[in-house]
Short mmCIF file of C-alpha atoms in Angstrom, two decimals:
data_model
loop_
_atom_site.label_atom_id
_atom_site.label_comp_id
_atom_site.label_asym_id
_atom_site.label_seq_id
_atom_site.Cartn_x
_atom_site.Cartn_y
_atom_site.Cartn_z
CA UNK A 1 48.88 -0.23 -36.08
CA UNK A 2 45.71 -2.23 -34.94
CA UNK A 3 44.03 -1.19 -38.21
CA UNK A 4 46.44 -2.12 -40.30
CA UNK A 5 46.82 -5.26 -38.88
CA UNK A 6 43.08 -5.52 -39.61
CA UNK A 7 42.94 -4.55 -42.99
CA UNK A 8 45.44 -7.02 -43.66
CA UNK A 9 43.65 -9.91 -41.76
CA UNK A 10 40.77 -9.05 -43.42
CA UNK A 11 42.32 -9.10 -46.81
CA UNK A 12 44.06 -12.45 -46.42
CA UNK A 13 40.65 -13.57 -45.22
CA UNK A 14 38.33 -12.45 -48.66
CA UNK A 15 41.91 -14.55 -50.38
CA UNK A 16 41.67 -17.82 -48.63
CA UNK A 17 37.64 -17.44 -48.86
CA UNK A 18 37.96 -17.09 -52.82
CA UNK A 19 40.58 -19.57 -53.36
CA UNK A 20 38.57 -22.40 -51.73
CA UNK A 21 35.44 -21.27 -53.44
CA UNK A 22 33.46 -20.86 -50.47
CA UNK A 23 29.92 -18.22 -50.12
CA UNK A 24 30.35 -14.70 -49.61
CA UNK A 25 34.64 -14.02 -49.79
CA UNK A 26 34.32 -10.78 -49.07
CA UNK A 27 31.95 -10.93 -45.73
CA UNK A 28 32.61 -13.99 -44.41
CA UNK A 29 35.89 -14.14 -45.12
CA UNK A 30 37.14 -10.84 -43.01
CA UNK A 31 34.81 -12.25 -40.39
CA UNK A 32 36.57 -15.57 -40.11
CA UNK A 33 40.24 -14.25 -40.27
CA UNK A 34 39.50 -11.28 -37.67
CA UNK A 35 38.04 -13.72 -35.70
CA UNK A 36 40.77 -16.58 -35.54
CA UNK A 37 43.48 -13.73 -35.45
CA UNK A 38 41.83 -12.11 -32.78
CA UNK A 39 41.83 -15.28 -30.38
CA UNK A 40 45.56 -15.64 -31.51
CA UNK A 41 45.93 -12.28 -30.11
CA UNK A 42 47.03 -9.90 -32.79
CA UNK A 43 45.57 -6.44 -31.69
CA UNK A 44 43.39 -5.40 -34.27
CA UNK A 45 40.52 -2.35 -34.38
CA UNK A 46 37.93 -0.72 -37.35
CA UNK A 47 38.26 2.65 -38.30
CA UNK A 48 34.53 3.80 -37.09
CA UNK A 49 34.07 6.95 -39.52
CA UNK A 50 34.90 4.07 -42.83
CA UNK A 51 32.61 1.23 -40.84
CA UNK A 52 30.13 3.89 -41.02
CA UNK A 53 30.65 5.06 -44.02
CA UNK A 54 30.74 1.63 -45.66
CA UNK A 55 26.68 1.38 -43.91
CA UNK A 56 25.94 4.41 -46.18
CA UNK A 57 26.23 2.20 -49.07
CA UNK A 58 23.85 -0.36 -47.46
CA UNK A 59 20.86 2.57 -46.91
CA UNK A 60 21.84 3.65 -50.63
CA UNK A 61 21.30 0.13 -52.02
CA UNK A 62 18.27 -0.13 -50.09
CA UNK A 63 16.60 3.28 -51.02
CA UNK A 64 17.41 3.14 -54.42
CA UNK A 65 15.24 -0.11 -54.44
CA UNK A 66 11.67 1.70 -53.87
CA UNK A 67 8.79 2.23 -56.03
CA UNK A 68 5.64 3.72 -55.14
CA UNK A 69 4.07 0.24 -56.01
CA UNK A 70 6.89 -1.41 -53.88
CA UNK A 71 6.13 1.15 -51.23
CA UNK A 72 1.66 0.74 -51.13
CA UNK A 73 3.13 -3.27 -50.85
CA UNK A 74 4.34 -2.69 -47.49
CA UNK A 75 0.85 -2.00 -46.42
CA UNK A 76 -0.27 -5.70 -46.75
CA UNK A 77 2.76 -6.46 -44.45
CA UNK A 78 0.80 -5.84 -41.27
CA UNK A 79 0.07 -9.51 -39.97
CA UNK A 80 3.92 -10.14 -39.72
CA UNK A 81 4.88 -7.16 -38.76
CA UNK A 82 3.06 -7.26 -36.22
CA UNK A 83 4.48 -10.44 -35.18
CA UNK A 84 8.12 -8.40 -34.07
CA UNK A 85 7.26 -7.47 -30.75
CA UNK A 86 5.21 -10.98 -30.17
CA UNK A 87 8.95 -12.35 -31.23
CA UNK A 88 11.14 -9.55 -29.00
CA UNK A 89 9.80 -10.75 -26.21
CA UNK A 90 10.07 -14.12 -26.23
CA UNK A 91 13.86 -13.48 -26.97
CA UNK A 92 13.74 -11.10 -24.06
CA UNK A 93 12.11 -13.57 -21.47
CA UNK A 94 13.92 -16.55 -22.95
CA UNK A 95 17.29 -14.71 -22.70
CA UNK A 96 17.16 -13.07 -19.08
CA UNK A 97 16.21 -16.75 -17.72
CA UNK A 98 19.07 -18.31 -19.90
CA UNK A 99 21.71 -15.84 -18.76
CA UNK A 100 20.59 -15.38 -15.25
CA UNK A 101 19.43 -18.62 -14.11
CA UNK A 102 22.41 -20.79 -16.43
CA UNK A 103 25.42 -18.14 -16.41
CA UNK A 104 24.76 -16.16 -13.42
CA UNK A 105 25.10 -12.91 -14.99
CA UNK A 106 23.13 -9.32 -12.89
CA UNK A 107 19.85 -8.34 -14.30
CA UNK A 108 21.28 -5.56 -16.46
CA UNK A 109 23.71 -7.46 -18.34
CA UNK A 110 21.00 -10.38 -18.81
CA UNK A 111 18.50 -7.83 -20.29
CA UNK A 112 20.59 -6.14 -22.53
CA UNK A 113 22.56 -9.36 -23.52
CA UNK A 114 18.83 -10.85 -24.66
CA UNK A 115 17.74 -7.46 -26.56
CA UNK A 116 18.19 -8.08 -30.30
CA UNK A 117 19.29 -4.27 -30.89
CA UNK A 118 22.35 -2.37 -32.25
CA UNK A 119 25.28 -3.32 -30.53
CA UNK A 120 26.18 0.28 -29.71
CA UNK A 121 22.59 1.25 -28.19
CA UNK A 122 22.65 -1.89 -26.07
CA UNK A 123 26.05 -1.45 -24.58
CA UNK A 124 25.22 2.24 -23.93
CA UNK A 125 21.96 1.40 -21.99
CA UNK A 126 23.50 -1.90 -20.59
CA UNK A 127 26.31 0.71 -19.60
CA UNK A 128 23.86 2.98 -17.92
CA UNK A 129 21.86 0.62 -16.03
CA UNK A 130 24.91 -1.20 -14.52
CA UNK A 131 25.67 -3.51 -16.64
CA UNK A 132 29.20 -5.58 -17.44
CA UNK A 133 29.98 -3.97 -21.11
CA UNK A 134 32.68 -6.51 -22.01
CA UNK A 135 30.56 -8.57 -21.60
CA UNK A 136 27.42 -7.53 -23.15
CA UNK A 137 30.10 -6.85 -26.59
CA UNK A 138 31.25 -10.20 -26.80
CA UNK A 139 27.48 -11.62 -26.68
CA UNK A 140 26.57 -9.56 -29.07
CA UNK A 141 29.35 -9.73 -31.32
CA UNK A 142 28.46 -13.81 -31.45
CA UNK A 143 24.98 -12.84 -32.23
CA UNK A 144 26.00 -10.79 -34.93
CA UNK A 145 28.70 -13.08 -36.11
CA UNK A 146 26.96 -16.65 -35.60
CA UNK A 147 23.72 -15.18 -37.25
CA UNK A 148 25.81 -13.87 -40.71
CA UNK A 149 28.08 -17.21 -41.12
CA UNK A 150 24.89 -19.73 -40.23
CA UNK A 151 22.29 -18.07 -42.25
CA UNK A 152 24.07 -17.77 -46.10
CA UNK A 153 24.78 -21.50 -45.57
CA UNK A 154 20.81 -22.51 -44.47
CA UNK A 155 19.85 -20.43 -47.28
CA UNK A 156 21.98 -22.21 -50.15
CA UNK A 157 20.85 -25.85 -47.97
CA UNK A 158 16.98 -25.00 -48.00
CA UNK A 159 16.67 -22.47 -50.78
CA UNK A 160 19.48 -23.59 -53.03
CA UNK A 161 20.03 -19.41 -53.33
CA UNK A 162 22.70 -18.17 -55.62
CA UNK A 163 25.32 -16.18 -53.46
CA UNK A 164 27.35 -15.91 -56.15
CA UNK A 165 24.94 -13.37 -57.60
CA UNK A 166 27.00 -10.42 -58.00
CA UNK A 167 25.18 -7.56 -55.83
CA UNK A 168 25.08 -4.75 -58.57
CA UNK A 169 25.82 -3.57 -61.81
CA UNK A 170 30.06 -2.75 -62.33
CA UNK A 171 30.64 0.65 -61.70
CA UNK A 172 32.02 1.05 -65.16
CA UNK A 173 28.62 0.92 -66.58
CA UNK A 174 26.89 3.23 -64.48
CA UNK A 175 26.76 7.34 -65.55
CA UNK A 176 29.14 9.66 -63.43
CA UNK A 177 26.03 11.85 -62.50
CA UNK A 178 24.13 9.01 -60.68
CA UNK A 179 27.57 7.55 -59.01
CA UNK A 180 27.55 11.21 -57.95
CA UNK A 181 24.37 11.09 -56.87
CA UNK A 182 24.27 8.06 -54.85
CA UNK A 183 27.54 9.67 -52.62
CA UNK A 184 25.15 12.71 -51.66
CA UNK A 185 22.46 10.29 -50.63
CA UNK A 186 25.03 8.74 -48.72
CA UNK A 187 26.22 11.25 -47.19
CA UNK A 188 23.61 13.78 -47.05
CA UNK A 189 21.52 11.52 -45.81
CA UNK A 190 23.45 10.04 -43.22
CA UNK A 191 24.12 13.26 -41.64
CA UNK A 192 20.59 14.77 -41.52
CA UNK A 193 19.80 11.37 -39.98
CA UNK A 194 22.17 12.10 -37.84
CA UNK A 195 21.29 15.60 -36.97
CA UNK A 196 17.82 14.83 -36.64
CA UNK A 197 18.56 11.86 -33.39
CA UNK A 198 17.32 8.90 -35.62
CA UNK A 199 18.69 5.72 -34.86
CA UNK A 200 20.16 3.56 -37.19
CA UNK A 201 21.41 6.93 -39.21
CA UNK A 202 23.92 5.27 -40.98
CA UNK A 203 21.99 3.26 -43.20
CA UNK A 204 18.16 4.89 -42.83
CA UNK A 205 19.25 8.68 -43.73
CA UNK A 206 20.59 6.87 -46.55
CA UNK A 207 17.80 4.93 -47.04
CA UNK A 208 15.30 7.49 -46.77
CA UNK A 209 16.76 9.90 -49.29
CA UNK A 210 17.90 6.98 -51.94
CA UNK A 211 14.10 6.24 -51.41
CA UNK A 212 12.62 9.56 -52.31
CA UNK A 213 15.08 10.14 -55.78
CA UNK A 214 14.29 6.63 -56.58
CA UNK A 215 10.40 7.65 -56.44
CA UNK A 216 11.08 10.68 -57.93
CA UNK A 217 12.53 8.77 -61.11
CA UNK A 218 15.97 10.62 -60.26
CA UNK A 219 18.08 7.75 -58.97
CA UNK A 220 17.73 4.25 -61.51
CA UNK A 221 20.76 2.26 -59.85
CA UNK A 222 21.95 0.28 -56.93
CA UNK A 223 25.84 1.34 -56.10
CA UNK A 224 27.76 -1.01 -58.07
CA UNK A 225 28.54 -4.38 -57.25
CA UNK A 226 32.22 -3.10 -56.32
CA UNK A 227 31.01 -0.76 -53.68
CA UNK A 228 29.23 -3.06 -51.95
CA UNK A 229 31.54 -5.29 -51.56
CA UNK A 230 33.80 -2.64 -49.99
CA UNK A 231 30.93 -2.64 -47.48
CA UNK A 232 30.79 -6.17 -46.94
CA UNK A 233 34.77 -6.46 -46.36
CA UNK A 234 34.37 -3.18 -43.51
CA UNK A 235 30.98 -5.16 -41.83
CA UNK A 236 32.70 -7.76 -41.90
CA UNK A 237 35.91 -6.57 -40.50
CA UNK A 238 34.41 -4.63 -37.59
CA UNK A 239 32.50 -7.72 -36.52
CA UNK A 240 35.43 -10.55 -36.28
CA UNK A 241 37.99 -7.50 -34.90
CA UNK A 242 35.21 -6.78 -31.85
CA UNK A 243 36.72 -10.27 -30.28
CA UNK A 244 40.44 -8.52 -29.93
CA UNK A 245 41.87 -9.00 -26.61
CA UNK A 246 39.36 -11.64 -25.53
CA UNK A 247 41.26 -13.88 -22.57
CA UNK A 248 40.38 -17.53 -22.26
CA UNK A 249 38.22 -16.82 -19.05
CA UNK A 250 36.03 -14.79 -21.64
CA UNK A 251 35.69 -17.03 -23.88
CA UNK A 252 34.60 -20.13 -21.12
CA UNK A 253 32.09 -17.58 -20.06
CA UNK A 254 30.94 -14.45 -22.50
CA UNK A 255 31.31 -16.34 -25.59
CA UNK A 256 30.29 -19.65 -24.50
CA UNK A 257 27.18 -17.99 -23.22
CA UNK A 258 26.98 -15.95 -26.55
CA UNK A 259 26.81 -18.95 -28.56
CA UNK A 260 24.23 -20.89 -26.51
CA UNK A 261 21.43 -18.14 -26.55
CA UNK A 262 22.38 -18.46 -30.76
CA UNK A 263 20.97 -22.18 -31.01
CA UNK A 264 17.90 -20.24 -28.63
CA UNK A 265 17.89 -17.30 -31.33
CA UNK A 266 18.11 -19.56 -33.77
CA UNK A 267 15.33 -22.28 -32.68
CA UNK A 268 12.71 -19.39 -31.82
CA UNK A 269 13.09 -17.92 -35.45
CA UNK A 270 12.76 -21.20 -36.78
CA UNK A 271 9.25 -21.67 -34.88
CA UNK A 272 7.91 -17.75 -36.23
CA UNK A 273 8.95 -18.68 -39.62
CA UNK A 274 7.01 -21.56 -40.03
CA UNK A 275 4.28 -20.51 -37.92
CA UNK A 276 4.16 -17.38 -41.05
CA UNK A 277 4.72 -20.01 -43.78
CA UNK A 278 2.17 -21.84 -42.74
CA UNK A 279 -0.51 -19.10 -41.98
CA UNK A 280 0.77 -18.16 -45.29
CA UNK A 281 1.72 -14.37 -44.85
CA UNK A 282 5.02 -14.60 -46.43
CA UNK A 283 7.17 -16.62 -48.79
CA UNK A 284 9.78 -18.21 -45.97
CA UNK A 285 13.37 -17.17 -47.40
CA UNK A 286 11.96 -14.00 -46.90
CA UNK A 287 10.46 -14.41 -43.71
CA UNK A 288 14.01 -16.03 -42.39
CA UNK A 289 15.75 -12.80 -43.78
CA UNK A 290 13.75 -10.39 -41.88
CA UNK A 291 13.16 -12.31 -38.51
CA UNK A 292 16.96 -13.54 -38.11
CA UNK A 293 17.68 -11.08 -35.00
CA UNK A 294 21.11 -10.33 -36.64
CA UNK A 295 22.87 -6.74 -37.22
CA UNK A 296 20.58 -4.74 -39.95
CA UNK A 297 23.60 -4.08 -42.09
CA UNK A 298 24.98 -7.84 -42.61
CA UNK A 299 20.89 -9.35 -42.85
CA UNK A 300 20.41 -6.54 -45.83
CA UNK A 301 23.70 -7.90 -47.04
CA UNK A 302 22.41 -11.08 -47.77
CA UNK A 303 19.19 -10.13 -48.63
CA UNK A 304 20.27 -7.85 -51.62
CA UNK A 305 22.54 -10.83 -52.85
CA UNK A 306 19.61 -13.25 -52.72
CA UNK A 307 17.54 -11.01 -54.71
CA UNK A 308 14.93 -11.02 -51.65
CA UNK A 309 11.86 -8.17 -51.36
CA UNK A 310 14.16 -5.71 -50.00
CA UNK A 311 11.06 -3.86 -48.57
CA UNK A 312 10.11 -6.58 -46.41
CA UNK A 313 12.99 -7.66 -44.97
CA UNK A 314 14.02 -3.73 -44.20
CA UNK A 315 10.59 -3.16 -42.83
CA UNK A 316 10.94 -6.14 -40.42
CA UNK A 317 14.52 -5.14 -39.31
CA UNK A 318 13.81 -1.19 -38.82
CA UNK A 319 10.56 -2.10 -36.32
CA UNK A 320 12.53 -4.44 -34.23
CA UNK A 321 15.31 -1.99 -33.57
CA UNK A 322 12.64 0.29 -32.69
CA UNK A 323 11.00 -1.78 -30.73
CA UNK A 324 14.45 -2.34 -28.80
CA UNK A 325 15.44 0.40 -29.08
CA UNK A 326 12.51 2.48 -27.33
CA UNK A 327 11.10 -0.33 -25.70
CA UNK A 328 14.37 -1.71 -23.85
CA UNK A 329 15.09 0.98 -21.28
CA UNK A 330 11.10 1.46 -20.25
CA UNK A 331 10.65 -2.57 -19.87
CA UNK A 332 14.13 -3.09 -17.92
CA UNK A 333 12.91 -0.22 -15.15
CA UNK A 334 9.73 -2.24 -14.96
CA UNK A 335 10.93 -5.92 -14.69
CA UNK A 336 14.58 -5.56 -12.89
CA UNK A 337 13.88 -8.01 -10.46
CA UNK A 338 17.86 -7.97 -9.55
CA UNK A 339 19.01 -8.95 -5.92
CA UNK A 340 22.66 -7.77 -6.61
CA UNK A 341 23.39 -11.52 -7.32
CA UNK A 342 24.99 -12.89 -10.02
CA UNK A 343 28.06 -11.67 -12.13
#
């Protein structure tokens, strides 16, 4: 029952969102009505294997945008790549003083709450090291959430970006064969990914294959516009329906907190992209796309409806999750300066 009641919330959502003619119905709007019917208390949960699936579509989309040019291109993105880890730790500093020193949370659930990782690799490790998981999933759900609804609105404010742009061709137009194609790169490529212990599987198996027909001249299309926004209503359900069965204590403390280190997240990206503009490594829309420390699948979201270098905002995203991701358990055994204080 709590996934119907989420497809329907969800659905009502993408409604309201298209008849008041505001950006992205079909992302923002299941994140807004999940949300707001979550804190109202109706029970509500994803269906993981379609959340996942849905991310398929994402590494498809992605893959299927590589050229051998596009690829010898990433070369020349070494300056601000290499500006990631310079920005991962400043989060990770910033964040373990904020939550310790301001909310009183334990070392572990400071550390992980600051790492700008997948939500399901930081609430395992934040799990292992002794961590509060509730709490760690509402932060980063209001990452994840505050990121996606701020940035499509700073983008049409700044940029003036169309986000009406439709984010593929109709599926009508595109041959059986390569529809056919694109669902074994899906999931082919997810599971070998999977198989193979790479993180992120969901969308780089995907990716990776898509890539290598799309190099090969095999694969000549995105998935069509109506697939994508399948995936945008699933992301976008799975992130508002994480705050189901938050209490009002919760929300004074988890999601209060959550929201503060935002305006941090959001201030520190602020600085690295103009510190890039300036230096002039990248064009900053761009730069914005592949710094914001939100989830990978909702950033290349917006970044494929934008029309933005798809290479260079994956590029960006992939290196900071591995950077999190690899980096996060070594650095927490070497800085856990915890007392057994706190929360």
């Amino acid at each position: 029952m709590p996934h119907l009641y989420a497809f329907v919330v969800a659905g009502i959502g993408v409604l309201a969102f298209k008849m008041m003619q505001l950006p992205l119905p079909w992302l923002l709007g299941p994140i807004f009505a999940c949300l707001i019917a979550a804190m109202a208390g109706v029970p509500m949960r994803g269906v993981k294997m379609i959340n996942d699936a849905m991310r398929t579509i994402l590494g498809v989309a992605v893959g299927a945008t590589f050229t051998t040019t596009l690829l010898a291109s990433m070369v020349g993105m070494w300056p601000t790549l290499l500006m990631i880890p310079v920005m991962t730790s400043c989060i990770g500093v910033v964040g373990v003083l904020y939550f310790q020193r301001l909310w009183g949370f334990d070392f572990a659930t400071s550390y992980y709450s600051s790492m700008p990782g997948g939500l399901q690799d930081m609430l395992v490790f934040g799990e292992e090291a002794g961590g509060d998981v509730r709490a760690l999933s509402l932060i980063h759900a209001t990452r994840v959430m505050v990121i996606v609804v701020v940035l499509p609105f700073l983008l049409k404010w700044v940029w003036d970006a169309d986000l009406s742009n439709p984010p593929g061709a109709p599926a009508a137009s595109i041959a059986p064969a390569e529809l056919a194609l694109m669902v074994f790169c899906g999931l082919a490529g997810w599971q070998m990914a999977k198989r193979a212990g790479m993180f992120g599987a969901t969308i780089l198996g995907p990716l990776l294959l898509a890539a290598a027909f799309a190099m090969a001249g095999i694969l000549n299309h995105r998935p069509p516009a109506e697939a994508i926004w399948a995936a945008q209503f699933f992301i976008g359900m799975s992130v508002g329906s994480k705050y189901a069965g938050v209490t009002m204590a919760e929300v004074r403390t988890d999601v209060t907190a959550g929201l503060g280190f935002c305006v941090i997240l959001l201030v520190l990206t602020i600085i690295f992209v103009e510190v890039i503009h300036v230096a002039g490594f990248a064009p900053p829309m761009e730069t914005i796309l592949a710094f914001a420390p939100g989830g990978q699948a909702e950033l290349t979201v917006l970044a494929l409806i934008v029309g933005a270098d798809m290479a260079f905002v994956v590029a960006h995203h992939v290196l900071r999750i591995f950077v999190v991701i690899l980096g996060a358990p070594l650095f927490v055994r070497l800085f856990d300066t915890n007392t057994g204080e706190g929360k």
